[in-house]
Amino acid sequence: MAEERRGAWFGFGFCGFGQALGSGGGRQVHSPEPLRAPGAGLDVCRVSASWSYTAFVTRERPPSGAIPTPALGACPAPSPASSPPPAGGGGQVELSGFAVGAVGGCRDAWASEELLVVLRAGPGPGAGTELQAWAPGSALRGEPLWAQTVPEAEREDGPGGDETQAGPLPLLPCARAYVSPRPPFYRPLAPTLRARRLELGAEHALLLDAAGQVFSWGGGRHGQLGHGTLEAEPEPRLLQALQGLTMAEVAAGGWHSLCVSEAGDIYIWGWNESGQLALPTKSLAEDGKTTSEASGLNEDGSEVKRVAGGEDGAPTPFIAVQPFPALLDLPLGSDAVKASCGSRHTAVVTRTGELYTWGWAAARKTSGYSKDSSTEKTGPLASHRDTSVPTWRRSTFTRL
């Protein structure tokens, strides 16, 4: 597998519904396996995974030596409304798993159990880019549940100004709104936020703005907002603990959060029930038979519990909730560049192309190590470029 073509995507973890292209169904994938694009001459350029299915955005592979590979994460722009999608499915969304189907003329896709959202060329000349929401079981046939034309990114200072570089869905290209799997589906953002990337957890949202600041809002009962409390926040609130640090990436798990600074440092917070924060967990503390449990708070507000009855009889501490961002060091002092979170596991790609995963491993999404809080480098792949394990997912996708 080390000889796979540069830019190829791999997947591993729970694959009981056949969520990975070309994998079949009803099995676990214990180590990274290459995704098989649905047609000859196609590349997978974007992966969005849900619980029971995955959406893949493909593009036509350029002839060898003719056209350089698009930048990391880049997908084809929508085809002009006056012309059909390219033959063979360039800019096509392909579904694999419990939901199946395909549709062309697409720029991006975002999968959830409630909705499949795609950005595609509008239905007529001059129609622009259209946001469409489909029922995952519709096989992308018939009419979408709803559709709305969305503007492109706006320039801040007139025609010659800088354009806001919006990230992938659920943030919309205009960087002024995002799409939610629950009503209201279209949710505007305050123009002052200047959003660059937005991630949704099970009950919370994280936003990275153009200045590298992080905002969070939504449910906070597991400390996933990072404000030092377990209270909910109805509106985006700046993470004061990270002020003065410029962030380059954000990722939201089911009930935990992570961000990566421009310097490559990892900050992580929220629920640690399965070791998704790479902090000591109850499961590790219980390795020496426990008989009782006590709890307390650290100075930083983290909820520390202790279980008694270890080998030496001394209480063994573990962290259940971390309500403030905690600095996390990777082995060998590696710098992170990409990160993503599943419901209860986390994946990080380093500057040198190594992939580290940790958290809940019951579905082998962390490449075959036990449920604990230690970081583990997956193999045998040696040079990763991207990773995708969006919320509620029990599988992991990584790109060479």
XYZ file of N, CA and C in Angstrom, residues 5-261:
771
model
N -0.785 5.716 -5.345
C -0.616 7.004 -5.999
C -0.841 8.161 -5.022
N -0.016 9.198 -5.164
C -0.130 10.388 -4.335
C -1.515 10.998 -4.492
N -2.136 11.362 -3.386
C -3.465 11.955 -3.424
C -4.575 10.948 -3.205
N -4.247 9.644 -3.134
C -5.261 8.618 -2.924
C -5.783 8.665 -1.494
N -7.066 8.329 -1.330
C -7.694 8.274 -0.017
C -7.744 6.827 0.475
N -7.612 6.662 1.799
C -7.703 5.362 2.452
C -8.751 5.450 3.552
N -9.351 4.307 3.894
C -10.324 4.274 4.971
C -10.105 3.080 5.868
N -10.510 3.214 7.147
C -10.466 2.091 8.068
C -11.457 2.323 9.193
N -11.824 1.240 9.891
C -12.804 1.307 10.958
C -14.036 0.485 10.642
N -15.154 0.868 11.247
C -16.422 0.154 11.036
C -16.894 0.332 9.603
N -17.189 -0.775 8.937
C -17.632 -0.699 7.539
C -18.783 -1.670 7.302
N -19.635 -1.794 8.315
C -20.722 -2.753 8.236
C -21.735 -2.469 7.143
N -21.826 -1.218 6.694
C -22.763 -0.863 5.629
C -22.061 -0.673 4.282
N -20.753 -0.903 4.240
C -20.011 -0.666 2.999
C -19.754 0.810 2.778
N -19.458 1.553 3.870
C -19.298 3.006 3.769
C -18.076 3.426 2.959
N -17.077 2.571 2.839
C -15.880 2.908 2.066
C -16.039 2.375 0.656
N -15.791 3.215 -0.329
C -15.957 2.818 -1.724
C -15.143 1.567 -2.027
N -15.808 0.568 -2.632
C -15.122 -0.641 -3.052
C -14.831 -1.606 -1.927
N -15.373 -1.355 -0.723
C -15.017 -2.191 0.418
C -15.968 -3.351 0.636
N -17.178 -3.300 0.057
C -18.190 -4.266 0.426
C -18.788 -3.895 1.766
N -19.542 -4.790 2.378
C -20.177 -4.459 3.648
C -20.022 -5.576 4.658
N -20.520 -5.326 5.865
C -20.559 -6.333 6.891
C -19.210 -6.715 7.460
N -18.288 -5.765 7.581
C -16.988 -6.121 8.125
C -16.323 -4.918 8.765
N -15.251 -5.201 9.499
C -14.403 -4.164 10.051
C -13.156 -4.056 9.173
N -12.681 -2.838 9.003
C -11.429 -2.620 8.279
C -10.398 -2.224 9.322
N -9.473 -3.129 9.635
C -8.580 -2.947 10.774
C -7.353 -2.106 10.448
N -7.043 -1.920 9.189
C -5.913 -1.077 8.806
C -6.276 -0.353 7.524
N -5.619 0.774 7.221
C -6.023 1.590 6.066
C -6.032 0.809 4.758
N -7.140 0.924 4.035
C -7.285 0.313 2.720
C -7.667 1.382 1.714
N -7.177 1.310 0.485
C -7.472 2.359 -0.506
C -8.937 2.367 -0.916
N -9.491 3.565 -1.063
C -10.838 3.704 -1.600
C -10.794 3.499 -3.111
N -11.808 2.859 -3.626
C -11.886 2.600 -5.055
C -12.891 3.546 -5.688
N -12.406 4.473 -6.502
C -13.290 5.427 -7.165
C -14.279 4.678 -8.051
N -15.499 5.228 -8.230
C -16.563 4.503 -8.922
C -16.350 4.343 -10.417
N -15.362 4.992 -11.019
C -15.146 4.872 -12.451
C -13.684 5.078 -12.796
N -13.296 4.571 -13.946
C -11.917 4.736 -14.387
C -11.629 6.213 -14.638
N -10.443 6.650 -14.280
C -10.045 8.026 -14.541
C -10.611 9.026 -13.555
N -11.145 8.547 -12.405
C -11.713 9.449 -11.409
C -10.877 9.426 -10.135
N -10.783 10.566 -9.484
C -10.125 10.686 -8.196
C -11.142 11.125 -7.148
N -10.995 10.651 -5.921
C -11.780 11.146 -4.790
C -11.081 12.382 -4.247
N -11.781 13.514 -4.211
C -11.162 14.752 -3.733
C -11.779 15.269 -2.444
N -12.882 14.685 -1.995
C -13.518 15.122 -0.748
C -14.294 13.960 -0.179
N -14.224 13.762 1.138
C -14.921 12.683 1.823
C -15.718 13.278 2.970
N -17.004 12.936 3.046
C -17.839 13.341 4.174
C -18.581 12.116 4.664
N -18.276 11.695 5.899
C -18.793 10.427 6.418
C -19.900 10.651 7.422
N -20.942 9.834 7.342
C -21.994 9.793 8.338
C -21.958 8.425 9.010
N -22.942 8.144 9.863
C -22.962 6.880 10.603
C -23.077 5.688 9.670
N -24.010 5.742 8.726
C -24.320 4.563 7.918
C -23.935 4.694 6.452
N -23.449 5.833 6.048
C -23.055 6.008 4.645
C -22.015 7.110 4.557
N -21.363 7.181 3.399
C -20.343 8.194 3.152
C -20.584 8.838 1.799
N -20.377 10.147 1.725
C -20.469 10.872 0.452
C -19.054 11.170 -0.035
N -18.788 10.830 -1.283
C -17.492 11.067 -1.903
C -17.676 12.016 -3.078
N -16.882 13.072 -3.123
C -16.882 13.970 -4.276
C -15.695 13.582 -5.137
N -15.969 13.304 -6.418
C -14.918 12.870 -7.325
C -14.658 13.922 -8.390
N -13.515 13.826 -9.005
C -13.154 14.684 -10.139
C -12.469 13.833 -11.184
N -12.439 14.331 -12.412
C -11.728 13.635 -13.470
C -10.234 13.744 -13.231
N -9.540 12.630 -13.350
C -8.097 12.607 -13.157
C -7.409 13.226 -14.365
N -6.536 14.234 -14.157
C -5.840 14.843 -15.293
C -4.872 13.864 -15.922
N -4.654 13.984 -17.240
C -3.667 13.125 -17.895
C -2.299 13.294 -17.257
N -1.545 12.224 -17.211
C -0.221 12.256 -16.600
C 0.663 13.297 -17.265
N 1.203 14.222 -16.438
C 2.108 15.238 -16.944
C 1.432 16.410 -17.619
N 0.079 16.409 -17.639
C -0.608 17.485 -18.365
C -1.069 18.595 -17.440
N -1.826 18.235 -16.409
C -2.409 19.230 -15.507
C -2.019 18.873 -14.092
N -1.497 19.792 -13.321
C -1.119 19.462 -11.947
C -2.322 19.115 -11.094
N -2.088 18.283 -10.085
C -3.150 17.903 -9.156
C -3.624 19.124 -8.395
N -4.938 19.325 -8.254
C -5.445 20.478 -7.506
C -4.909 20.486 -6.085
N -4.963 21.649 -5.456
C -4.481 21.799 -4.086
C -5.247 20.892 -3.149
N -4.641 20.619 -2.016
C -5.242 19.739 -1.027
C -6.658 20.175 -0.684
N -7.587 19.222 -0.829
C -8.969 19.489 -0.470
C -9.768 20.178 -1.565
N -9.108 20.539 -2.679
C -9.807 21.277 -3.729
C -10.689 20.341 -4.524
N -11.893 20.752 -4.813
C -12.800 20.024 -5.668
C -13.145 20.916 -6.846
N -13.614 20.326 -7.921
C -13.910 21.123 -9.092
C -14.991 22.143 -8.829
N -14.868 23.293 -9.433
C -15.925 24.296 -9.351
C -17.153 23.779 -10.073
N -18.322 24.286 -9.754
C -19.530 23.812 -10.414
C -19.449 24.043 -11.913
N -19.960 23.075 -12.673
C -19.988 23.240 -14.118
C -20.886 24.400 -14.482
N -20.597 25.123 -15.572
C -21.489 26.194 -16.001
C -22.906 25.678 -16.167
N -23.852 26.488 -15.744
C -25.243 26.031 -15.765
C -25.715 25.704 -17.171
N -25.080 26.288 -18.184
C -25.529 26.062 -19.550
C -24.995 24.770 -20.135
N -24.106 24.076 -19.411
C -23.554 22.839 -19.944
C -23.724 21.726 -18.928
N -23.846 20.477 -19.379
C -24.035 19.357 -18.452
C -22.756 19.052 -17.706
N -22.860 18.315 -16.615
C -21.661 17.904 -15.903
C -20.748 17.115 -16.825
N -19.462 17.140 -16.601
C -18.543 16.414 -17.449
C -18.886 14.936 -17.491
N -18.689 14.345 -18.668
C -18.941 12.925 -18.818
C -18.030 12.145 -17.894
N -18.523 11.028 -17.368
C -17.726 10.210 -16.486
C -17.804 10.627 -15.039
N -18.441 11.747 -14.712
C -18.715 12.092 -13.325
C -17.744 13.037 -12.693
N -16.945 13.808 -13.451
C -16.093 14.802 -12.826
C -16.954 15.779 -12.039
N -16.627 16.057 -10.784
C -17.480 16.876 -9.939
C -18.749 16.153 -9.566
N -18.648 14.842 -9.331
C -19.812 14.019 -9.015
C -19.798 13.619 -7.551
N -20.999 13.550 -6.947
C -21.150 13.008 -5.601
C -21.603 11.569 -5.723
N -20.865 10.685 -5.062
C -21.178 9.258 -5.052
C -21.396 8.822 -3.610
N -22.524 8.149 -3.348
C -22.829 7.660 -2.006
C -22.498 6.176 -1.900
N -21.968 5.785 -0.741
C -21.629 4.383 -0.508
C -22.054 4.012 0.905
N -22.707 2.856 1.046
C -23.162 2.418 2.355
C -24.649 2.159 2.365
N -25.299 2.489 3.496
C -26.740 2.291 3.609
C -27.492 3.148 2.594
N -26.973 4.338 2.294
C -27.531 5.193 1.244
C -26.651 5.083 0.003
N -27.274 4.991 -1.154
C -26.541 4.895 -2.410
C -27.113 5.902 -3.393
N -26.373 6.161 -4.455
C -26.824 7.098 -5.473
C -25.677 7.961 -5.939
N -25.926 8.733 -6.988
C -24.900 9.614 -7.536
C -25.573 10.777 -8.247
N -24.883 11.916 -8.252
C -25.374 13.090 -8.964
C -24.171 13.900 -9.422
N -24.269 14.502 -10.621
C -23.143 15.224 -11.197
C -23.245 16.725 -11.006
N -22.225 17.422 -11.507
C -22.195 18.875 -11.427
C -21.995 19.396 -10.029
N -21.301 18.651 -9.185
C -21.204 19.002 -7.767
C -19.844 19.584 -7.398
N -19.873 20.431 -6.399
C -18.677 21.079 -5.887
C -18.292 20.584 -4.501
N -19.292 20.224 -3.709
C -19.027 19.785 -2.341
C -20.237 19.001 -1.859
N -20.040 18.218 -0.778
C -21.118 17.450 -0.173
C -20.852 17.317 1.312
N -21.933 17.223 2.069
C -21.834 17.067 3.520
C -22.898 16.084 3.961
N -22.455 14.990 4.607
C -23.344 13.888 4.951
C -23.703 13.901 6.423
N -24.972 13.666 6.722
C -25.448 13.409 8.081
C -26.591 12.411 7.970
N -26.983 11.830 9.108
C -28.071 10.858 9.065
C -29.399 11.510 8.699
N -29.559 12.791 9.051
C -30.815 13.481 8.760
C -30.873 14.003 7.334
N -29.759 14.544 6.836
C -29.731 15.192 5.525
C -28.430 14.893 4.796
N -28.517 14.873 3.483
C -27.341 14.943 2.622
C -27.407 16.289 1.915
N -26.393 17.114 2.108
C -26.375 18.453 1.520
C -25.305 18.502 0.440
N -25.663 19.017 -0.728
C -24.695 19.152 -1.817
C -24.726 20.575 -2.352
N -23.579 21.030 -2.824
C -23.459 22.278 -3.573
C -23.252 21.898 -5.028
N -24.116 22.387 -5.903
C -23.993 22.022 -7.311
C -24.437 23.177 -8.190
N -24.157 23.051 -9.466
C -24.562 24.072 -10.415
C -26.082 24.196 -10.421
N -26.565 25.428 -10.558
C -27.998 25.675 -10.598
C -28.662 25.056 -11.814
N -29.999 25.002 -11.828
C -30.733 24.289 -12.873
C -30.792 25.001 -14.215
N -30.425 26.275 -14.304
C -30.543 26.984 -15.569
C -29.433 27.987 -15.774
N -29.388 28.614 -16.956
C -28.344 29.605 -17.250
C -28.334 30.725 -16.220
N -27.152 31.038 -15.729
C -27.013 32.122 -14.773
C -27.559 31.822 -13.399
N -27.845 30.546 -13.122
C -28.474 30.197 -11.846
C -27.493 30.193 -10.686
N -26.200 30.196 -10.975
C -25.206 30.216 -9.909
C -25.101 28.883 -9.193
N -24.629 28.926 -7.954
C -24.459 27.712 -7.151
C -25.698 27.475 -6.308
N -26.170 26.234 -6.287
C -27.385 25.900 -5.572
C -27.068 24.951 -4.430
N -27.593 25.272 -3.261
C -27.509 24.403 -2.097
C -28.742 23.512 -2.099
N -28.528 22.207 -2.093
C -29.633 21.260 -2.124
C -29.536 20.320 -0.927
N -30.675 20.022 -0.313
C -30.740 19.067 0.786
C -31.603 17.885 0.356
N -31.057 16.687 0.540
C -31.732 15.467 0.128
C -31.918 14.546 1.323
N -32.963 13.734 1.269
C -33.068 12.628 2.218
C -32.020 11.601 1.829
N -31.194 11.121 2.774
C -30.142 10.174 2.398
C -30.654 8.950 1.651
N -31.875 8.508 1.960
C -32.413 7.332 1.299
C -33.031 7.592 -0.064
N -32.960 8.816 -0.564
C -33.602 9.164 -1.832
C -32.828 8.694 -3.042
N -31.593 8.243 -2.849
C -30.706 7.861 -3.952
C -30.449 9.040 -4.893
N -30.647 10.274 -4.389
C -30.427 11.496 -5.169
C -31.286 11.526 -6.424
N -32.478 10.979 -6.340
C -33.413 10.973 -7.466
C -34.631 11.827 -7.139
N -35.260 12.344 -8.181
C -36.424 13.187 -7.992
C -36.027 14.602 -7.615
N -36.765 15.194 -6.703
C -36.514 16.561 -6.284
C -35.923 16.588 -4.878
N -35.023 17.539 -4.617
C -34.491 17.653 -3.255
C -35.567 18.110 -2.279
N -35.319 17.892 -0.994
C -36.253 18.340 0.035
C -36.399 19.851 0.008
N -35.295 20.549 -0.215
C -35.307 21.993 -0.382
C -34.045 22.406 -1.112
N -34.122 23.552 -1.743
C -32.985 24.070 -2.498
C -32.952 25.581 -2.354
N -31.748 26.137 -2.380
C -31.585 27.573 -2.213
C -30.318 28.012 -2.933
N -30.436 29.076 -3.711
C -29.258 29.640 -4.365
C -28.420 30.380 -3.336
N -27.113 30.132 -3.348
C -26.232 30.757 -2.374
C -25.186 31.595 -3.101
N -24.846 32.760 -2.540
C -23.823 33.601 -3.154
C -22.440 33.038 -2.905
N -21.491 33.469 -3.731
C -20.098 33.098 -3.519
C -19.503 34.006 -2.442
N -18.229 33.780 -2.131
C -17.561 34.592 -1.123
C -17.569 36.058 -1.520
N -17.794 36.898 -0.538
C -17.837 38.328 -0.786
C -16.478 38.970 -0.535
N -16.199 40.037 -1.258
C -14.957 40.757 -1.048
C -15.174 41.849 -0.009
N -14.168 42.021 0.839
C -14.310 42.952 1.954
C -14.199 44.420 1.539
N -13.367 44.718 0.555
C -13.078 46.121 0.212
C -13.371 46.421 -1.252
N -14.497 45.981 -1.707
C -14.845 46.272 -3.079
C -14.226 45.286 -4.047
N -14.303 45.582 -5.364
C -13.849 44.640 -6.381
C -12.397 44.223 -6.227
N -11.554 45.064 -5.702
C -10.144 44.716 -5.580
C -9.767 44.183 -4.231
N -10.746 43.990 -3.367
C -10.448 43.589 -1.994
C -10.166 42.112 -1.864
N -9.804 41.712 -0.662
C -9.530 40.323 -0.383
C -10.832 39.557 -0.250
N -10.809 38.355 -0.754
C -11.985 37.498 -0.699
C -11.888 36.567 0.504
N -12.968 36.445 1.251
C -12.984 35.533 2.382
C -12.879 34.101 1.867
N -11.895 33.365 2.352
C -11.688 31.993 1.911
C -12.467 31.044 2.817
N -13.690 30.716 2.407
C -14.535 29.850 3.208
C -14.094 28.407 3.057
N -14.209 27.643 4.142
C -13.878 26.234 4.113
C -15.010 25.422 3.525
N -14.942 24.099 3.645
C -15.964 23.225 3.074
C -17.258 23.277 3.863
N -18.299 22.616 3.338
C -19.546 22.464 4.072
C -19.262 21.830 5.426
N -20.042 22.207 6.466
C -21.327 22.922 6.439
C -21.250 24.436 6.300
N -20.047 25.044 6.279
C -19.947 26.479 6.018
C -20.206 26.720 4.543
N -21.059 27.705 4.242
C -21.401 27.982 2.854
C -20.351 28.872 2.194
N -20.277 28.865 0.864
C -19.233 29.626 0.162
C -19.207 31.111 0.488
N -20.353 31.671 0.833
C -20.396 33.093 1.155
C -19.743 33.395 2.498
N -19.476 32.356 3.295
C -18.897 32.496 4.636
C -19.784 33.327 5.556
N -21.056 33.466 5.218
C -21.987 34.248 6.023
C -23.113 33.400 6.589
N -23.070 32.082 6.324
C -24.124 31.187 6.797
C -23.599 29.763 6.773
N -24.318 28.898 7.472
C -23.959 27.482 7.445
C -25.233 26.658 7.405
N -25.090 25.379 7.100
C -26.242 24.499 7.005
C -26.221 23.548 8.188
N -27.406 23.303 8.752
C -27.561 22.443 9.917
C -28.402 21.225 9.546
N -28.135 20.059 10.158
C -28.967 18.886 9.865
C -30.358 18.968 10.479
N -30.570 19.943 11.371
C -31.879 20.117 12.008
C -32.403 21.527 11.753
N -33.733 21.685 11.671
C -34.305 23.004 11.404
C -33.897 24.025 12.455
N -33.717 25.292 12.056
C -33.700 25.763 10.664
C -32.429 25.310 9.961
N -32.578 24.823 8.742
C -31.453 24.232 8.031
C -30.437 25.277 7.577
N -30.918 26.443 7.182
C -30.041 27.531 6.734
C -29.897 28.522 7.883
N -28.674 28.678 8.394
C -28.469 29.513 9.578
C -27.437 30.598 9.280
N -27.869 31.856 9.295
C -26.933 32.954 9.025
C -25.969 33.178 10.179
N -24.811 33.744 9.857
C -23.805 34.125 10.843
C -23.658 35.640 10.852
N -23.246 36.179 11.976
C -22.996 37.621 12.054
C -21.858 37.983 11.106
N -22.030 39.000 10.262
C -20.978 39.385 9.304
C -19.643 39.691 9.972
N -19.667 40.126 11.217
C -18.418 40.470 11.906
C -17.558 39.249 12.195
N -18.120 38.033 12.093
C -17.342 36.837 12.406
C -16.321 36.489 11.317
N -16.600 36.823 10.074
C -15.690 36.524 8.956
C -15.204 35.074 9.030
N -16.133 34.155 8.958
C -15.844 32.736 9.158
C -14.938 32.179 8.065
N -13.995 31.329 8.490
C -13.100 30.636 7.565
C -13.384 29.139 7.540
N -13.801 28.606 8.665
C -14.148 27.189 8.760
C -15.157 27.015 9.886
N -16.062 26.054 9.715
C -17.069 25.779 10.731
C -17.255 24.272 10.845
N -17.298 23.782 12.084
C -17.474 22.359 12.351
C -18.631 22.169 13.313
N -19.417 21.116 13.094
C -20.564 20.819 13.946
C -20.340 19.530 14.716
N -20.560 19.592 16.053
C -20.578 18.400 16.885
C -22.006 17.917 17.050
N -22.214 16.998 17.982
C -23.559 16.496 18.209
C -24.471 17.580 18.767
N -23.922 18.475 19.612
C -24.737 19.506 20.245
C -24.085 20.883 20.195
N -22.945 21.020 19.522
C -22.230 22.292 19.565
C -21.604 22.603 18.208
N -21.142 23.848 18.085
C -20.497 24.302 16.847
C -19.205 25.018 17.191
N -18.214 24.878 16.294
C -16.940 25.588 16.393
C -16.734 26.389 15.127
N -16.237 27.605 15.281
C -15.985 28.471 14.126
C -14.569 29.035 14.227
N -13.846 28.970 13.129
C -12.528 29.582 13.002
C -12.667 30.796 12.097
N -12.267 31.967 12.590
C -12.437 33.163 11.763
C -11.160 33.483 10.989
N -11.237 34.524 10.158
C -10.126 34.873 9.283
C -8.887 35.293 10.039
N -9.043 35.710 11.293
C -7.903 36.136 12.110
C -7.310 34.988 12.911
N -7.869 33.766 12.768
C -7.362 32.627 13.513
C -7.920 32.500 14.912
N -9.023 33.202 15.204
C -9.679 33.086 16.500
C -10.763 32.012 16.445
N -11.046 31.398 17.601
C -12.009 30.310 17.682
C -13.224 30.751 18.496
N -14.408 30.470 17.971
C -15.673 30.746 18.645
C -16.421 29.420 18.813
N -17.205 29.306 19.865
C -18.015 28.107 20.071
C -19.378 28.487 20.623
N -20.359 27.647 20.358
C -21.707 27.851 20.890
C -22.482 26.539 20.813
N -23.644 26.507 21.475
C -24.463 25.302 21.527
C -24.443 24.691 22.910
N -24.650 23.374 22.976
C -24.654 22.669 24.248
C -23.262 22.572 24.843
N -23.183 22.637 26.188
C -21.878 22.609 26.830
C -21.781 21.637 27.984
N -22.692 20.685 28.095
C -22.770 19.832 29.292
C -21.561 18.935 29.484
N -20.751 18.758 28.435
C -19.537 17.956 28.561
C -18.269 18.804 28.428
N -18.408 20.122 28.590
C -17.250 20.994 28.494
C -16.756 21.222 27.085
N -17.556 20.832 26.084
C -17.107 20.883 24.694
C -16.986 22.291 24.128
N -17.508 23.316 24.845
C -17.405 24.689 24.353
C -16.082 25.337 24.733
N -15.425 24.840 25.771
C -14.103 25.348 26.120
C -14.091 26.633 26.920
N -15.220 27.024 27.501
C -15.290 28.278 28.259
C -15.117 28.081 29.765
N -14.828 26.865 30.181
C -14.584 26.615 31.587
C -15.812 26.250 32.386
N -16.960 26.167 31.749
C -18.203 25.797 32.425
C -18.880 24.681 31.634
N -20.000 24.207 32.168
C -20.807 23.199 31.467
C -22.111 23.807 30.965
N -22.135 25.142 30.897
C -23.336 25.856 30.461
C -23.402 25.941 28.937
N -24.622 26.039 28.420
C -24.838 26.225 26.989
C -24.603 27.695 26.611
N -24.288 27.919 25.361
C -24.115 29.271 24.815
C -24.987 29.403 23.572
N -25.971 30.310 23.593
C -26.872 30.421 22.441
C -26.242 31.080 21.222
N -25.204 31.881 21.429
C -24.570 32.614 20.334
C -23.060 32.350 20.338
N -22.400 32.527 19.176
C -20.945 32.325 19.122
C -20.223 33.164 20.169
N -19.352 32.512 20.934
C -18.586 33.172 21.984
C -17.101 32.883 21.785
N -16.291 33.900 21.843
C -14.854 33.769 21.660
C -14.240 32.940 22.789
N -13.334 32.011 22.441
C -12.619 31.257 23.455
C -11.499 32.123 24.026
N -11.743 32.654 25.196
C -10.788 33.546 25.832
C -9.462 32.844 26.124
N -9.516 31.551 26.423
C -8.305 30.815 26.780
C -7.314 30.720 25.631
N -7.780 30.948 24.399
C -6.900 30.837 23.237
C -6.524 32.191 22.645
N -6.949 33.276 23.281
C -6.626 34.600 22.758
C -5.114 34.812 22.739
N -4.655 35.413 21.661
C -3.233 35.624 21.482
C -2.563 34.508 20.709
N -3.281 33.418 20.459
C -2.776 32.295 19.676
C -3.534 32.244 18.349
N -2.826 32.123 17.258
C -3.464 32.054 15.945
C -3.694 30.602 15.567
N -4.949 30.240 15.346
C -5.311 28.868 15.019
C -5.467 28.684 13.517
N -5.134 27.485 13.055
C -5.214 27.171 11.628
C -6.286 26.135 11.314
N -6.683 25.330 12.303
C -7.656 24.258 12.096
C -8.568 24.152 13.312
N -9.810 23.748 13.091
C -10.710 23.366 14.175
C -11.393 22.065 13.798
N -11.772 21.286 14.812
C -12.496 20.039 14.581
C -13.428 19.797 15.753
N -14.630 19.305 15.462
C -15.629 19.043 16.492
C -16.007 17.574 16.472
N -15.895 16.905 17.629
C -16.370 15.543 17.766
C -17.778 15.528 18.304
N -18.242 14.377 18.769
C -19.587 14.318 19.321
C -19.741 15.297 20.467
N -18.825 15.203 21.458
C -18.877 16.102 22.611
C -17.476 16.551 23.013
N -16.570 16.601 22.060
C -15.238 17.144 22.338
C -14.792 18.002 21.165
N -13.768 18.825 21.413
C -13.332 19.804 20.421
C -11.811 19.844 20.372
N -11.308 20.326 19.256
C -9.862 20.385 19.043
C -9.549 21.526 18.099
N -8.395 22.149 18.297
C -7.898 23.104 17.311
C -6.386 22.960 17.196
N -5.862 23.358 16.040
C -4.435 23.280 15.750
C -3.952 24.693 15.456
N -2.889 25.099 16.133
C -2.353 26.445 15.916
C -1.486 26.480 14.674
